[in-house]
């Protein structure tokens, strides 16, 4: 059995139903994604990527069949998936799986939602499609973890595993909703493997294209499934073949057992964690450490210098180039800065500890915050390197103006595998996000609809309460 056939059989078998724990988990994924999509729409500058892709999708036109979250607008399913996926990833607030270090739901939920609306699927069918899509995305990402590198080979090579693997997962979920057989689902994934892409240099030096990656993955996944439904086929050895997915992206270095071991019995979906802070996940343990020292009485004016120790792989994203990280170019770029996020944790704060206002234009241009960021130096820490990427860890060492030294080490960031967000914290995160653009009663109404998603006879009308007054 080839890898694609094993994954396709797993997807088709999900039609028989999901474990209760998986169904319950999926509703959290959907709720978190909706909250992130809604909060992103507070950013109304025409240059924002979600505004740009929406204008583009409108120019493409076509028959409206799927909703754009928050806009009271219907577009063709691939276009709606593109816009909603871009919204889902716009704030870098989406869920994360370890050790694959990717964000599955920001591609899979928009793709499957769009198709579910287009085909008139039930809530239970949508839940199954999200679960299948997220699981396949995670499993493909896990295959890239190389123990001797202590990192994902996708990441080492500059690929964005989120969008590459997310395209395949989105295609599987979309194909399931379209009613394709296991063979058809396999062809959808085989086609999608030719469509997934994404490089992550924007994490380091800026640019807005990364925020479109999940939108494009959702769009491509829907297109791949549609092609399969119309008779286009994919290669049977698309993953392990001589010129297949893993050879092309990872030079043939991958862990095949990570993809198929326990498939359908042990759900990696359940190990996917939620972010408490709207920034690159590599910054989170540093934020935790700064918040802990702040709670112990550390004040910004007490700081002479700060050393932030992290694993070597995250250092390249959140600590280099140094001049870009101590003075980021844009508020979004600041989300990938260890110095800026540590300074913000000591000066700002809100929500679950650090929130969207800490990346608003006013905070980003706060010279007091930037002056503190300039005192932060990011270094490689051996202990953090041993823990990465199964946990995101950091150590913060502060020398104060009176010459004393403070230190706090975080072995697994809040929201991570050792400290997952509680259900109440997830609900709080959603409410804080959604209420930025919706009346509180509308936000709560949507949460109620999502809680009952598995019992809905149709997903039609699910997003009726999300229309933002503009």
Short mmCIF file of C-alpha atoms in Angstrom, two decimals:
data_model
loop_
_atom_site.label_atom_id
_atom_site.label_comp_id
_atom_site.label_asym_id
_atom_site.label_seq_id
_atom_site.Cartn_x
_atom_site.Cartn_y
_atom_site.Cartn_z
CA UNK A 1 0.00 0.00 0.00
CA UNK A 2 1.42 3.39 -0.97
CA UNK A 3 1.34 6.36 1.38
CA UNK A 4 -1.36 8.14 -0.58
CA UNK A 5 -3.58 5.05 -0.63
CA UNK A 6 -3.18 4.60 3.14
CA UNK A 7 -4.14 8.23 3.75
CA UNK A 8 -7.06 8.00 1.31
CA UNK A 9 -8.43 4.87 2.99
CA UNK A 10 -8.15 6.62 6.35
CA UNK A 11 -10.09 9.60 4.98
CA UNK A 12 -12.82 7.47 3.43
CA UNK A 13 -13.20 5.43 6.63
CA UNK A 14 -13.99 8.65 8.53
CA UNK A 15 -17.43 8.59 6.88
CA UNK A 16 -18.29 5.87 9.39
CA UNK A 17 -17.89 8.41 12.18
CA UNK A 18 -15.29 9.92 14.50
CA UNK A 19 -14.39 9.26 18.14
CA UNK A 20 -16.32 11.64 20.39
CA UNK A 21 -13.09 13.27 21.59
CA UNK A 22 -12.11 14.06 18.00
CA UNK A 23 -15.50 15.59 17.18
CA UNK A 24 -15.34 17.74 20.31
CA UNK A 25 -11.81 18.83 19.43
CA UNK A 26 -12.85 19.82 15.89
CA UNK A 27 -15.45 22.28 17.17
CA UNK A 28 -12.64 24.03 19.06
CA UNK A 29 -10.58 24.21 15.85
CA UNK A 30 -13.48 25.77 13.98
CA UNK A 31 -14.24 28.25 16.78
CA UNK A 32 -10.60 29.32 17.06
CA UNK A 33 -10.34 29.77 13.29
CA UNK A 34 -13.51 31.84 13.13
CA UNK A 35 -12.27 34.08 15.95
CA UNK A 36 -8.94 34.63 14.20
CA UNK A 37 -10.69 35.40 10.89
CA UNK A 38 -12.96 37.93 12.55
CA UNK A 39 -10.22 39.71 14.50
CA UNK A 40 -8.12 40.05 11.33
CA UNK A 41 -10.82 42.16 9.74
CA UNK A 42 -10.05 44.95 12.17
CA UNK A 43 -7.11 45.57 9.83
CA UNK A 44 -8.80 47.55 7.07
CA UNK A 45 -5.84 49.05 5.21
CA UNK A 46 -6.30 48.27 1.47
CA UNK A 47 -2.75 46.89 1.41
CA UNK A 48 -3.60 44.17 3.93
CA UNK A 49 -3.28 40.79 2.18
CA UNK A 50 -6.83 39.70 2.99
CA UNK A 51 -8.20 42.89 1.46
CA UNK A 52 -6.00 42.41 -1.60
CA UNK A 53 -7.06 38.81 -2.21
CA UNK A 54 -10.70 39.75 -1.67
CA UNK A 55 -10.47 42.39 -4.39
CA UNK A 56 -8.79 39.84 -6.65
CA UNK A 57 -11.44 37.20 -5.94
CA UNK A 58 -14.21 39.67 -6.72
CA UNK A 59 -12.57 40.41 -10.07
CA UNK A 60 -12.49 36.69 -10.82
CA UNK A 61 -16.26 36.67 -10.08
CA UNK A 62 -18.20 33.43 -10.69
CA UNK A 63 -21.21 31.88 -9.02
CA UNK A 64 -21.44 32.61 -5.31
CA UNK A 65 -21.69 29.37 -3.32
CA UNK A 66 -19.57 29.85 -0.19
CA UNK A 67 -19.37 32.58 2.46
CA UNK A 68 -16.59 35.06 3.11
CA UNK A 69 -16.42 35.29 6.89
CA UNK A 70 -17.63 38.63 8.19
CA UNK A 71 -18.58 40.14 4.85
CA UNK A 72 -22.06 38.86 4.02
CA UNK A 73 -20.66 37.91 0.62
CA UNK A 74 -20.67 34.65 -1.34
CA UNK A 75 -17.97 33.62 -3.80
CA UNK A 76 -17.10 30.43 -5.68
CA UNK A 77 -15.76 27.86 -3.20
CA UNK A 78 -12.07 28.16 -4.23
CA UNK A 79 -12.23 31.94 -3.92
CA UNK A 80 -13.98 31.90 -0.55
CA UNK A 81 -11.37 29.42 0.69
CA UNK A 82 -8.61 31.76 -0.50
CA UNK A 83 -9.98 34.78 1.34
CA UNK A 84 -10.92 32.94 4.53
CA UNK A 85 -7.59 31.10 4.65
CA UNK A 86 -5.74 34.39 4.32
CA UNK A 87 -7.82 35.82 7.16
CA UNK A 88 -7.17 32.74 9.30
CA UNK A 89 -3.39 33.16 9.09
CA UNK A 90 -3.31 36.98 9.00
CA UNK A 91 -2.60 37.49 12.71
CA UNK A 92 -0.29 34.50 13.24
CA UNK A 93 -2.72 33.38 15.94
CA UNK A 94 -3.59 29.95 14.48
CA UNK A 95 -3.13 26.54 16.10
CA UNK A 96 0.19 24.67 16.00
CA UNK A 97 1.18 21.01 15.87
CA UNK A 98 4.50 19.77 17.29
CA UNK A 99 7.02 18.48 16.33
CA UNK A 100 5.94 19.23 12.76
CA UNK A 101 5.80 22.97 13.62
CA UNK A 102 2.90 23.77 11.32
CA UNK A 103 -0.56 25.32 11.58
CA UNK A 104 -3.12 22.86 10.17
CA UNK A 105 -6.51 24.48 10.72
CA UNK A 106 -5.85 27.79 8.96
CA UNK A 107 -5.85 25.96 5.62
CA UNK A 108 -8.14 23.03 6.31
CA UNK A 109 -11.07 24.81 8.02
CA UNK A 110 -11.49 27.47 5.28
CA UNK A 111 -11.23 24.85 2.51
CA UNK A 112 -13.69 22.40 4.03
CA UNK A 113 -16.10 25.13 5.12
CA UNK A 114 -16.23 26.47 1.57
CA UNK A 115 -16.92 23.05 0.08
CA UNK A 116 -19.40 22.11 2.81
CA UNK A 117 -21.47 25.19 1.99
CA UNK A 118 -21.22 24.57 -1.74
CA UNK A 119 -22.42 20.95 -1.55
CA UNK A 120 -24.96 21.42 1.24
CA UNK A 121 -23.13 19.24 3.76
CA UNK A 122 -24.19 18.66 7.35
CA UNK A 123 -22.28 19.85 10.37
CA UNK A 124 -21.16 16.30 11.12
CA UNK A 125 -19.78 15.95 7.60
CA UNK A 126 -17.86 19.19 8.01
CA UNK A 127 -16.43 17.96 11.32
CA UNK A 128 -15.23 14.75 9.68
CA UNK A 129 -13.60 16.68 6.84
CA UNK A 130 -11.79 19.05 9.21
CA UNK A 131 -10.55 16.14 11.33
CA UNK A 132 -9.26 14.24 8.29
CA UNK A 133 -7.65 17.31 6.74
CA UNK A 134 -5.92 18.41 9.95
CA UNK A 135 -4.70 14.88 10.70
CA UNK A 136 -3.21 14.38 7.23
CA UNK A 137 -1.56 17.80 7.38
CA UNK A 138 -0.01 16.96 10.75
CA UNK A 139 1.14 13.51 9.68
CA UNK A 140 2.90 14.82 6.58
CA UNK A 141 4.57 17.48 8.69
CA UNK A 142 5.69 14.89 11.27
CA UNK A 143 7.44 12.92 8.53
CA UNK A 144 9.82 15.85 8.07
CA UNK A 145 11.13 15.80 11.66
CA UNK A 146 14.78 14.66 11.60
CA UNK A 147 15.95 13.77 15.14
CA UNK A 148 19.62 14.50 14.48
CA UNK A 149 18.68 17.98 13.23
CA UNK A 150 16.26 18.44 16.12
CA UNK A 151 14.08 20.24 13.62
CA UNK A 152 11.71 19.88 10.69
CA UNK A 153 13.63 19.51 7.44
CA UNK A 154 10.97 21.65 5.76
CA UNK A 155 11.97 24.47 8.10
CA UNK A 156 15.69 23.86 7.67
CA UNK A 157 15.35 24.17 3.90
CA UNK A 158 13.21 27.32 4.07
CA UNK A 159 9.93 25.66 3.11
CA UNK A 160 6.67 26.59 4.81
CA UNK A 161 5.32 23.20 5.87
CA UNK A 162 2.02 24.81 6.86
CA UNK A 163 1.11 25.70 3.29
CA UNK A 164 2.78 22.71 1.59
CA UNK A 165 1.25 20.01 3.80
CA UNK A 166 -1.91 22.08 4.34
CA UNK A 167 -2.68 21.97 0.61
CA UNK A 168 -2.74 18.18 0.70
CA UNK A 169 -4.81 18.05 3.90
CA UNK A 170 -7.26 20.61 2.53
CA UNK A 171 -7.63 18.55 -0.66
CA UNK A 172 -8.40 15.38 1.32
CA UNK A 173 -11.05 17.13 3.42
CA UNK A 174 -12.61 18.79 0.38
CA UNK A 175 -12.67 15.51 -1.57
CA UNK A 176 -14.37 13.76 1.34
CA UNK A 177 -17.14 16.39 1.31
CA UNK A 178 -17.52 16.03 -2.46
CA UNK A 179 -18.36 12.38 -1.95
CA UNK A 180 -15.29 10.96 -3.67
CA UNK A 181 -14.28 7.35 -3.06
CA UNK A 182 -10.94 6.43 -1.51
CA UNK A 183 -9.46 6.33 -5.02
CA UNK A 184 -10.80 9.81 -5.74
CA UNK A 185 -9.52 11.20 -2.46
CA UNK A 186 -6.12 9.73 -3.29
CA UNK A 187 -6.15 11.44 -6.67
CA UNK A 188 -7.11 14.75 -5.00
CA UNK A 189 -4.06 14.48 -2.73
CA UNK A 190 -1.87 13.41 -5.63
CA UNK A 191 -2.92 16.49 -7.57
CA UNK A 192 -2.52 18.75 -4.51
CA UNK A 193 1.09 17.64 -4.09
CA UNK A 194 1.83 19.54 -7.31
CA UNK A 195 0.17 22.67 -5.97
CA UNK A 196 1.51 23.19 -2.44
CA UNK A 197 4.26 25.77 -1.99
CA UNK A 198 5.60 28.45 0.33
CA UNK A 199 8.97 29.79 1.48
CA UNK A 200 9.40 31.41 4.88
CA UNK A 201 11.95 34.16 4.34
CA UNK A 202 9.21 36.66 5.19
CA UNK A 203 9.41 35.40 8.79
CA UNK A 204 12.90 36.82 8.99
CA UNK A 205 12.97 40.00 6.93
CA UNK A 206 9.37 40.99 6.23
CA UNK A 207 6.92 40.97 3.34
CA UNK A 208 3.20 40.19 3.45
CA UNK A 209 3.07 37.12 1.20
CA UNK A 210 3.32 34.62 4.07
CA UNK A 211 -0.12 35.69 5.28
CA UNK A 212 -1.54 34.43 1.98
CA UNK A 213 0.07 30.99 2.28
CA UNK A 214 -2.83 29.36 4.13
CA UNK A 215 -5.35 31.01 1.84
CA UNK A 216 -3.56 29.68 -1.21
CA UNK A 217 -3.31 26.23 0.36
CA UNK A 218 -7.06 26.24 1.03
CA UNK A 219 -7.75 27.48 -2.50
CA UNK A 220 -5.42 24.91 -4.09
CA UNK A 221 -6.89 22.11 -1.99
CA UNK A 222 -10.40 22.88 -3.21
CA UNK A 223 -9.17 23.11 -6.80
CA UNK A 224 -7.30 19.80 -6.52
CA UNK A 225 -10.38 18.02 -5.15
CA UNK A 226 -12.52 19.52 -7.90
CA UNK A 227 -10.06 18.35 -10.55
CA UNK A 228 -10.15 14.85 -9.09
CA UNK A 229 -13.95 14.91 -9.16
CA UNK A 230 -13.77 15.82 -12.85
CA UNK A 231 -11.39 12.99 -13.68
CA UNK A 232 -7.85 14.36 -13.32
CA UNK A 233 -5.57 11.81 -11.66
CA UNK A 234 -2.45 11.87 -9.52
CA UNK A 235 0.52 9.50 -9.39
CA UNK A 236 0.13 6.48 -7.06
CA UNK A 237 3.61 7.04 -5.59
CA UNK A 238 3.22 10.80 -5.30
CA UNK A 239 4.83 10.88 -1.83
CA UNK A 240 7.55 8.24 -1.79
CA UNK A 241 8.39 8.07 -5.51
CA UNK A 242 11.76 8.90 -7.08
CA UNK A 243 10.41 12.27 -8.16
CA UNK A 244 7.73 12.51 -5.50
CA UNK A 245 6.78 14.92 -2.75
CA UNK A 246 9.45 13.91 -0.22
CA UNK A 247 12.27 13.71 -2.74
CA UNK A 248 11.37 17.12 -4.16
CA UNK A 249 10.89 18.95 -0.87
CA UNK A 250 13.11 17.00 1.56
CA UNK A 251 15.78 15.35 -0.60
CA UNK A 252 14.25 11.96 0.20
CA UNK A 253 14.80 12.24 3.98
CA UNK A 254 11.55 11.51 5.76
CA UNK A 255 9.96 9.24 8.37
CA UNK A 256 7.31 7.16 6.63
CA UNK A 257 6.19 5.51 9.87
CA UNK A 258 5.24 8.91 11.30
CA UNK A 259 2.61 9.16 8.56
CA UNK A 260 0.91 5.79 8.91
CA UNK A 261 1.69 4.47 12.41
CA UNK A 262 -1.55 4.34 14.38
CA UNK A 263 -3.42 6.22 11.66
CA UNK A 264 -7.08 6.37 12.62
CA UNK A 265 -6.36 5.14 16.15
CA UNK A 266 -3.94 7.72 17.56
CA UNK A 267 -5.00 11.21 16.52
CA UNK A 268 -2.26 13.82 16.19
CA UNK A 269 -5.11 16.32 15.88
CA UNK A 270 -5.60 16.02 19.63
CA UNK A 271 -1.99 17.11 20.21
CA UNK A 272 -2.39 20.31 18.18
CA UNK A 273 -2.16 23.28 20.54
CA UNK A 274 -3.73 26.72 20.59
CA UNK A 275 -1.79 29.96 20.77
CA UNK A 276 -2.44 32.29 23.71
CA UNK A 277 -0.52 35.16 22.07
CA UNK A 278 -0.90 36.55 18.51
CA UNK A 279 2.71 36.13 17.46
CA UNK A 280 5.06 33.57 15.97
CA UNK A 281 5.02 30.54 18.23
CA UNK A 282 8.79 30.65 18.69
CA UNK A 283 8.36 33.92 20.63
CA UNK A 284 5.96 32.44 23.17
CA UNK A 285 8.35 30.98 25.77
CA UNK A 286 10.23 34.29 25.88
CA UNK A 287 6.93 36.07 26.43
CA UNK A 288 6.08 33.63 29.22
CA UNK A 289 9.43 34.23 30.90
CA UNK A 290 9.08 38.01 30.66
CA UNK A 291 5.55 37.89 32.08
CA UNK A 292 6.82 35.74 34.96
CA UNK A 293 9.60 38.19 35.82
CA UNK A 294 7.17 41.07 35.53
CA UNK A 295 4.86 39.32 38.00
CA UNK A 296 7.84 39.07 40.36
CA UNK A 297 8.25 42.85 40.25
CA UNK A 298 10.61 43.54 37.34
CA UNK A 299 9.94 46.97 35.84
CA UNK A 300 11.12 48.16 32.40
CA UNK A 301 13.12 50.96 34.00
CA UNK A 302 15.03 48.38 36.06
CA UNK A 303 16.50 46.71 32.96
CA UNK A 304 20.10 47.27 31.90
CA UNK A 305 20.25 44.35 29.45
CA UNK A 306 18.42 41.13 28.66
CA UNK A 307 19.63 37.84 27.20
CA UNK A 308 16.94 35.65 25.61
CA UNK A 309 18.13 32.07 25.16
CA UNK A 310 16.27 29.83 22.71
CA UNK A 311 17.00 26.82 20.50
CA UNK A 312 19.24 27.50 17.50
CA UNK A 313 16.51 26.91 14.92
CA UNK A 314 14.03 29.48 16.33
CA UNK A 315 16.89 31.95 16.82
CA UNK A 316 17.16 32.31 13.04
CA UNK A 317 13.52 33.39 12.90
CA UNK A 318 13.12 35.56 16.01
CA UNK A 319 16.66 36.82 16.56
CA UNK A 320 18.19 37.35 13.12
CA UNK A 321 18.97 39.65 11.42
CA UNK A 322 19.55 41.49 14.69
CA UNK A 323 18.90 44.98 13.33
CA UNK A 324 15.57 43.80 11.87
CA UNK A 325 14.46 42.28 15.17
CA UNK A 326 15.24 45.14 17.56
CA UNK A 327 13.45 47.57 15.27
CA UNK A 328 10.92 45.65 13.14
CA UNK A 329 9.69 47.16 9.89
CA UNK A 330 5.96 46.63 10.44
CA UNK A 331 3.59 45.57 13.24
CA UNK A 332 3.28 42.14 11.56
CA UNK A 333 7.06 41.80 11.33
CA UNK A 334 7.19 42.52 15.07
CA UNK A 335 5.33 39.24 15.68
CA UNK A 336 8.52 37.44 14.60
CA UNK A 337 10.84 39.40 16.90
CA UNK A 338 12.10 37.98 20.18
CA UNK A 339 13.29 41.41 21.38
CA UNK A 340 10.02 43.19 20.55
CA UNK A 341 7.78 40.54 22.11
CA UNK A 342 9.84 40.35 25.30
CA UNK A 343 9.73 44.15 25.59
CA UNK A 344 5.98 44.12 24.98
CA UNK A 345 5.45 41.51 27.67
CA UNK A 346 7.27 43.78 30.14
CA UNK A 347 5.49 46.98 29.07
CA UNK A 348 2.13 46.09 27.51
CA UNK A 349 -0.10 43.08 27.86
CA UNK A 350 -3.75 42.15 27.68
CA UNK A 351 -6.03 39.26 26.78
CA UNK A 352 -4.35 36.05 27.94
CA UNK A 353 -1.09 37.92 28.61
CA UNK A 354 -0.21 39.61 25.34
CA UNK A 355 -2.84 40.48 22.76
CA UNK A 356 -3.55 42.21 19.49
CA UNK A 357 -3.18 45.72 20.87
CA UNK A 358 0.50 44.97 21.51
CA UNK A 359 0.94 44.76 17.74
CA UNK A 360 -1.16 47.78 16.86
CA UNK A 361 0.47 50.74 15.14
CA UNK A 362 0.55 52.78 18.34
CA UNK A 363 2.38 50.07 20.29
CA UNK A 364 4.70 49.31 17.39
CA UNK A 365 5.84 52.95 17.24
CA UNK A 366 6.19 53.34 21.01
CA UNK A 367 9.80 54.48 21.47
CA UNK A 368 9.84 53.25 25.08
CA UNK A 369 8.99 49.76 23.88
CA UNK A 370 11.56 49.91 21.07
CA UNK A 371 14.24 51.20 23.43
CA UNK A 372 13.66 48.21 25.71
CA UNK A 373 13.72 45.85 22.71
CA UNK A 374 17.15 47.22 21.82
CA UNK A 375 18.42 45.92 25.17
CA UNK A 376 17.46 42.33 24.29
CA UNK A 377 20.05 39.99 22.78
CA UNK A 378 18.91 36.57 21.45
CA UNK A 379 21.36 33.68 21.85
CA UNK A 380 21.36 29.92 21.33
CA UNK A 381 20.75 27.90 24.50
CA UNK A 382 21.83 24.25 24.59
CA UNK A 383 19.05 23.09 26.93
CA UNK A 384 16.39 24.73 24.76
CA UNK A 385 17.97 23.07 21.74
CA UNK A 386 17.55 19.65 23.37
CA UNK A 387 13.85 20.35 23.99
CA UNK A 388 13.05 21.76 20.54
CA UNK A 389 10.78 21.14 18.61
CA UNK A 390 8.76 18.85 20.87
CA UNK A 391 8.41 21.87 23.13
CA UNK A 392 9.16 25.56 22.67
CA UNK A 393 11.36 26.70 25.54
CA UNK A 394 13.41 29.74 26.53
CA UNK A 395 15.49 31.24 29.30
CA UNK A 396 15.47 34.95 30.09
CA UNK A 397 18.40 36.48 31.96
CA UNK A 398 18.11 40.10 33.03
CA UNK A 399 20.86 42.32 34.40
CA UNK A 400 19.30 45.23 36.26
CA UNK A 401 20.61 48.76 36.60
CA UNK A 402 21.63 48.06 40.20
CA UNK A 403 23.83 45.17 39.02
CA UNK A 404 21.68 42.24 40.15
CA UNK A 405 20.72 39.33 37.89
CA UNK A 406 17.30 37.74 37.41
CA UNK A 407 16.59 34.53 35.51
CA UNK A 408 13.50 32.58 34.51
CA UNK A 409 13.44 29.41 32.40
CA UNK A 410 10.36 28.07 30.55
CA UNK A 411 10.56 24.42 29.47
CA UNK A 412 7.29 24.38 27.52
CA UNK A 413 5.44 27.53 26.55
CA UNK A 414 1.94 28.25 27.69
CA UNK A 415 -0.51 26.66 25.31
CA UNK A 416 2.13 24.04 24.45
CA UNK A 417 1.94 20.27 25.01
CA UNK A 418 2.78 20.54 28.72
CA UNK A 419 0.54 23.54 29.39
CA UNK A 420 -2.43 23.46 26.95
CA UNK A 421 -5.05 26.16 27.10
CA UNK A 422 -8.15 25.15 29.01
CA UNK A 423 -11.53 25.18 27.29
CA UNK A 424 -12.43 28.36 29.20
CA UNK A 425 -9.20 30.03 28.02
CA UNK A 426 -9.99 29.05 24.44
CA UNK A 427 -13.47 30.53 24.80
CA UNK A 428 -11.93 33.70 26.24
CA UNK A 429 -9.53 33.95 23.31
CA UNK A 430 -12.38 33.54 20.82
CA UNK A 431 -14.55 36.12 22.60
CA UNK A 432 -11.71 38.66 22.74
CA UNK A 433 -11.07 38.17 19.02
CA UNK A 434 -14.63 38.12 17.74
CA UNK A 435 -15.83 41.03 19.88
CA UNK A 436 -13.29 43.34 18.24
CA UNK A 437 -15.54 43.50 15.17
CA UNK A 438 -18.87 41.97 16.26
CA UNK A 439 -21.37 42.91 18.97
CA UNK A 440 -20.87 40.58 21.93
CA UNK A 441 -24.27 38.97 21.43
CA UNK A 442 -23.44 38.14 17.81
CA UNK A 443 -20.09 36.69 18.83
CA UNK A 444 -21.74 34.52 21.46
CA UNK A 445 -24.43 33.41 19.02
CA UNK A 446 -21.76 32.16 16.62
CA UNK A 447 -19.99 30.33 19.46
CA UNK A 448 -23.28 28.61 20.28
CA UNK A 449 -23.73 27.54 16.66
CA UNK A 450 -20.22 26.09 16.57
CA UNK A 451 -20.72 24.21 19.85
CA UNK A 452 -23.65 22.43 18.21
CA UNK A 453 -21.93 21.97 14.85
CA UNK A 454 -21.98 18.16 14.86
CA UNK A 455 -25.78 18.18 15.28
CA UNK A 456 -26.53 20.66 12.49
CA UNK A 457 -28.43 19.20 9.57
CA UNK A 458 -26.79 21.73 7.25
CA UNK A 459 -23.94 24.21 7.52
CA UNK A 460 -26.06 26.73 5.63
CA UNK A 461 -26.57 29.86 7.71
CA UNK A 462 -23.72 29.04 10.10
CA UNK A 463 -22.03 32.38 9.41
CA UNK A 464 -25.16 34.55 9.28
CA UNK A 465 -24.28 36.30 12.56
CA UNK A 466 -20.75 37.26 11.45
CA UNK A 467 -21.58 40.09 9.06
CA UNK A 468 -19.56 43.14 10.08
CA UNK A 469 -21.08 46.57 9.66
CA UNK A 470 -18.87 48.49 7.25
#
